[in-house]
Short mmCIF file of C-alpha atoms in Angstrom, two decimals:
data_model
loop_
_atom_site.label_atom_id
_atom_site.label_comp_id
_atom_site.label_asym_id
_atom_site.label_seq_id
_atom_site.Cartn_x
_atom_site.Cartn_y
_atom_site.Cartn_z
CA MET H 284 69.87 93.77 93.55
CA ASP H 285 69.31 95.92 96.54
CA ALA H 286 71.75 98.98 96.81
CA TRP H 287 72.57 98.21 100.48
CA THR H 288 73.36 94.66 99.74
CA ILE H 289 76.19 95.92 97.18
CA ILE H 290 77.22 98.67 99.72
CA ASP H 291 77.63 96.23 102.41
CA LEU H 292 79.73 93.84 99.96
CA ILE H 293 82.05 96.66 99.10
CA LYS H 294 82.39 97.76 102.70
CA ASN H 295 83.23 94.41 104.00
CA SER H 296 85.29 93.03 101.15
CA LYS H 297 89.11 92.87 101.37
CA LYS H 298 90.48 95.60 99.17
CA ILE H 299 93.30 94.35 96.99
CA THR H 300 95.55 95.74 94.43
CA PRO H 301 96.10 93.08 91.73
CA ALA H 302 99.64 92.96 90.49
CA LYS H 303 101.71 90.97 88.18
CA ALA H 304 105.43 90.86 88.38
CA PHE H 305 107.91 89.65 85.57
CA ILE H 306 110.88 88.41 87.37
CA ALA H 307 114.27 87.23 86.22
CA GLY H 308 117.21 85.60 87.96
CA SER H 309 118.16 82.19 89.31
CA LEU H 310 114.66 80.86 89.85
CA GLU H 311 115.10 77.12 89.45
CA GLY H 312 113.36 75.46 92.35
CA LEU H 313 111.68 78.63 93.66
CA SER H 314 108.15 78.08 94.76
CA ALA H 315 105.27 80.25 95.58
CA SER H 316 104.26 81.23 99.04
CA ASP H 317 100.89 82.17 100.49
CA GLY H 318 99.07 84.90 98.61
CA VAL H 319 100.91 84.63 95.31
CA THR H 320 101.06 82.50 92.21
CA LEU H 321 104.33 81.77 90.41
CA ILE H 322 104.85 80.25 87.11
CA ALA H 323 108.67 80.24 86.33
CA GLY H 324 111.29 78.47 84.57
CA ARG H 325 115.10 78.42 85.31
CA ASP H 326 115.74 82.15 84.69
CA PHE H 327 112.37 83.97 84.09
CA GLY H 328 108.94 83.75 85.60
CA VAL H 329 105.62 85.56 86.26
CA LEU H 330 104.52 86.27 89.77
CA SER H 331 100.84 87.27 90.60
CA GLY H 332 98.79 88.29 93.45
CA ASP H 333 98.03 91.23 95.68
CA LEU H 334 100.80 93.98 95.37
CA ALA H 335 101.86 93.63 98.97
CA ALA H 336 102.34 89.90 98.69
CA VAL H 337 104.13 90.19 95.36
CA ARG H 338 106.45 92.80 96.84
CA ALA H 339 107.12 90.69 99.91
CA PHE H 340 107.92 87.68 97.86
CA ILE H 341 110.40 89.60 95.65
CA ASP H 342 112.11 91.02 98.92
CA MET H 343 112.33 87.67 100.45
CA HIS H 344 114.07 86.18 97.35
CA LYS H 345 116.21 89.34 96.41
CA ASP H 346 119.29 87.14 96.43
CA ARG H 347 117.86 85.16 93.55
CA ILE H 348 115.65 87.56 91.77
CA THR H 349 118.07 90.01 89.94
CA THR H 350 115.46 92.12 88.12
CA HIS H 351 111.77 92.59 88.10
CA THR H 352 108.96 94.73 86.60
CA ILE H 353 105.50 95.02 88.42
CA GLU H 354 102.30 95.94 86.61
CA VAL H 355 99.23 96.91 88.64
CA SER H 356 95.63 96.39 87.03
CA ALA H 357 93.59 98.17 89.87
CA ARG H 358 94.05 99.94 93.19
CA ASN H 359 92.32 98.93 96.52
CA SER H 360 89.73 97.16 94.36
CA ALA H 361 86.66 96.15 96.28
CA LEU H 362 85.07 93.67 93.81
CA PRO H 363 86.68 91.69 91.13
CA LEU H 364 85.86 91.27 87.53
CA SER H 365 83.35 88.57 86.64
CA ASP H 366 84.33 85.04 85.59
CA LEU H 367 83.35 85.39 81.91
CA THR H 368 83.23 81.59 81.36
CA ARG H 369 80.03 81.32 83.42
CA TYR H 370 77.98 83.26 80.76
CA HIS H 371 76.33 81.58 77.72
CA ALA H 372 76.73 84.83 75.69
CA ARG H 373 79.11 86.47 73.20
CA ILE H 374 81.40 88.78 75.06
CA GLU H 375 84.03 90.49 72.89
CA HIS H 376 87.58 91.62 73.69
CA GLY H 377 87.90 94.74 75.90
CA ALA H 378 84.38 94.49 77.60
CA ILE H 379 84.52 95.21 81.35
CA VAL H 380 82.13 93.11 83.41
CA ARG H 381 82.03 93.60 87.15
CA ASP H 382 81.26 90.74 89.56
CA LEU H 383 77.55 90.19 90.37
CA VAL H 384 76.40 91.05 86.83
CA GLU H 385 73.71 88.85 85.27
CA ILE H 386 73.85 88.19 81.51
CA GLY H 387 71.27 86.15 79.71
CA ASP H 388 71.57 83.41 77.15
CA ASN H 389 72.84 84.56 73.60
CA ALA H 390 73.33 88.08 74.62
CA VAL H 391 76.06 90.13 73.03
CA ILE H 392 78.54 92.44 74.88
CA MET H 393 80.71 94.39 72.39
CA MET H 394 84.18 95.91 72.81
CA GLY H 395 84.45 98.57 75.31
CA ALA H 396 81.14 98.14 76.98
CA VAL H 397 81.06 98.44 80.86
CA LEU H 398 78.76 96.60 83.01
CA ASN H 399 78.78 97.73 86.48
CA VAL H 400 77.88 95.55 89.65
CA GLY H 401 74.27 94.32 90.01
CA ALA H 402 73.45 94.97 86.29
CA ILE H 403 71.12 92.61 84.59
CA ILE H 404 71.22 91.99 80.80
CA GLY H 405 68.26 89.90 79.36
CA ALA H 406 68.61 87.07 76.82
CA GLY H 407 69.29 88.01 73.24
CA THR H 408 70.13 91.60 74.12
CA MET H 409 73.10 93.41 72.34
CA ILE H 410 75.20 96.04 74.37
CA ASP H 411 77.12 97.76 71.71
CA MET H 412 80.46 99.33 71.57
CA ASN H 413 81.48 101.62 74.54
CA VAL H 414 78.02 101.40 76.27
CA VAL H 415 77.97 102.18 79.90
CA VAL H 416 75.43 100.10 81.94
CA GLY H 417 75.40 101.42 85.57
CA GLY H 418 75.07 99.59 88.76
CA ARG H 419 71.67 97.77 89.24
CA VAL H 420 70.51 98.80 85.81
CA VAL H 421 68.00 96.16 84.23
CA VAL H 422 67.84 95.64 80.47
CA GLY H 423 65.24 93.36 79.17
CA LYS H 424 65.29 90.55 76.53
CA ASN H 425 65.93 91.22 72.80
CA CYS H 426 67.00 94.82 73.16
CA HIS H 427 69.84 96.64 71.24
CA ILE H 428 71.55 99.40 73.29
CA GLY H 429 73.48 101.45 70.66
CA ALA H 430 77.17 102.44 70.81
CA GLY H 431 78.09 104.98 73.39
CA ALA H 432 74.81 104.92 75.20
CA VAL H 433 74.77 105.55 78.97
CA LEU H 434 72.16 103.78 81.14
CA ALA H 435 72.39 105.43 84.48
CA GLY H 436 72.87 103.19 87.44
CA VAL H 437 72.58 104.08 91.15
CA ILE H 438 74.37 102.64 94.12
CA GLU H 439 74.77 105.95 95.73
CA PRO H 440 72.30 107.40 96.88
CA PRO H 441 70.94 104.02 97.80
CA SER H 442 67.31 105.40 97.90
CA ALA H 443 67.53 106.25 94.02
CA THR H 444 66.19 103.95 91.40
CA SER H 445 68.35 102.60 88.43
CA VAL H 446 67.34 102.73 84.81
CA ILE H 447 64.82 99.71 83.57
CA ILE H 448 64.70 98.86 80.07
CA GLU H 449 61.95 96.47 79.16
CA ASP H 450 61.87 93.83 76.44
CA ASP H 451 62.34 94.58 72.64
CA VAL H 452 63.65 98.18 73.22
CA LEU H 453 66.11 99.87 70.80
CA VAL H 454 68.29 102.59 72.26
CA GLY H 455 70.18 104.69 69.74
CA ALA H 456 74.01 105.62 69.67
CA ASN H 457 75.06 108.04 72.43
CA ALA H 458 71.54 108.25 73.90
CA VAL H 459 71.63 108.98 77.70
CA ILE H 460 68.81 107.52 79.89
CA LEU H 461 68.83 109.15 83.38
CA GLU H 462 68.37 107.36 86.77
CA GLY H 463 64.94 106.42 87.66
CA VAL H 464 63.67 106.09 84.00
CA ARG H 465 61.67 103.10 82.78
CA VAL H 466 61.52 102.55 79.00
CA GLY H 467 58.51 100.54 78.09
CA LYS H 468 58.40 97.39 75.99
CA GLY H 469 59.09 97.87 72.26
CA ALA H 470 59.93 101.58 72.52
CA ILE H 471 62.74 103.28 70.41
CA VAL H 472 65.09 105.92 71.78
CA ALA H 473 66.58 108.00 69.03
CA ALA H 474 70.33 108.54 68.65
CA GLY H 475 71.65 111.28 71.06
CA ALA H 476 68.36 111.59 73.03
CA ILE H 477 68.53 112.44 76.62
CA VAL H 478 65.70 110.72 78.35
CA THR H 479 64.47 112.27 81.69
CA LYS H 480 61.19 110.76 82.31
CA ASP H 481 59.44 107.33 81.64
CA VAL H 482 58.82 106.29 78.13
CA PRO H 483 55.45 104.32 77.40
CA ASP H 484 55.43 101.08 75.45
CA GLY H 485 55.73 101.25 71.73
CA VAL H 486 56.65 104.72 71.08
CA VAL H 487 59.62 106.62 69.57
CA VAL H 488 61.23 109.34 71.55
CA ALA H 489 63.87 111.88 70.48
CA GLY H 490 65.47 115.06 71.31
CA VAL H 491 66.87 116.93 74.44
CA PRO H 492 64.99 116.38 76.64
CA ALA H 493 63.41 113.39 74.86
CA GLN H 494 59.77 113.69 73.73
CA ILE H 495 57.32 111.23 72.06
CA ILE H 496 57.39 111.98 68.29
CA LYS H 497 55.25 109.05 67.28
CA LYS H 498 54.09 105.43 67.76
CA VAL H 499 56.27 102.62 66.47
CA ASP H 500 54.58 101.82 63.00
CA GLU H 501 55.37 98.82 60.80
CA LYS H 502 57.90 100.82 58.67
CA THR H 503 59.86 101.74 61.74
CA ALA H 504 59.76 98.20 63.15
CA ARG H 505 61.23 96.93 59.93
CA LYS H 506 64.02 99.45 60.04
CA THR H 507 65.00 98.61 63.51
CA GLN H 508 64.49 94.76 63.56
CA LEU H 509 67.28 92.74 65.14
CA VAL H 510 69.38 90.15 63.43
CA PRO H 511 69.15 86.59 65.11
CA GLU H 512 72.32 85.42 63.40
CA LEU H 513 74.38 88.02 65.39
CA ARG H 514 73.09 86.17 68.63
CA THR H 515 73.79 82.59 67.48
CA LEU H 516 76.76 81.04 69.46
#
């Protein structure tokens, strides 16, 4: 996705502060108004919507709402989180997936992973725990991005290029791949490596900054093979 498309979406979006209020009082017959959703019984209910609308509703009905607590999940948010039900993938608890993220079939997104706007995750790829996939990053098919890795995305400055990971790549835990870097098909990035330049197909890179240490041989391929059963829904 082009950076300017995302910039325009953010610029022109209506910024909201999503809020949820737990309310108590004499609520029987109370109905929601514009901009809020109300689920309530006789004396307790849950109110949700933009913070301003939630506060306005509570103030309008202060004679009937005797007590309330408001929780805010974001502040002046420009883009919502994605609707996870649209993906044919395994997405575990605590993953954060922004709107306009593409996730291929049978991909796996683990706990604590963050996928920023415009990112593309290929079919069968696993994004492990606490991985950061930056804006507009492209990850190919059947990859494994190890826990804590950072794939640098770029929305600002818009002229810069995000990371591109081609198919069948393994990135080790806590590796960092800087913006503009392309990692070639079948390559392996060792744990803790900091990758500052393009990685050719089918090689292993390691170190700070990362350097080619060998080609992927049969033994290395066996040690790093993926497990299809983890990607079966």
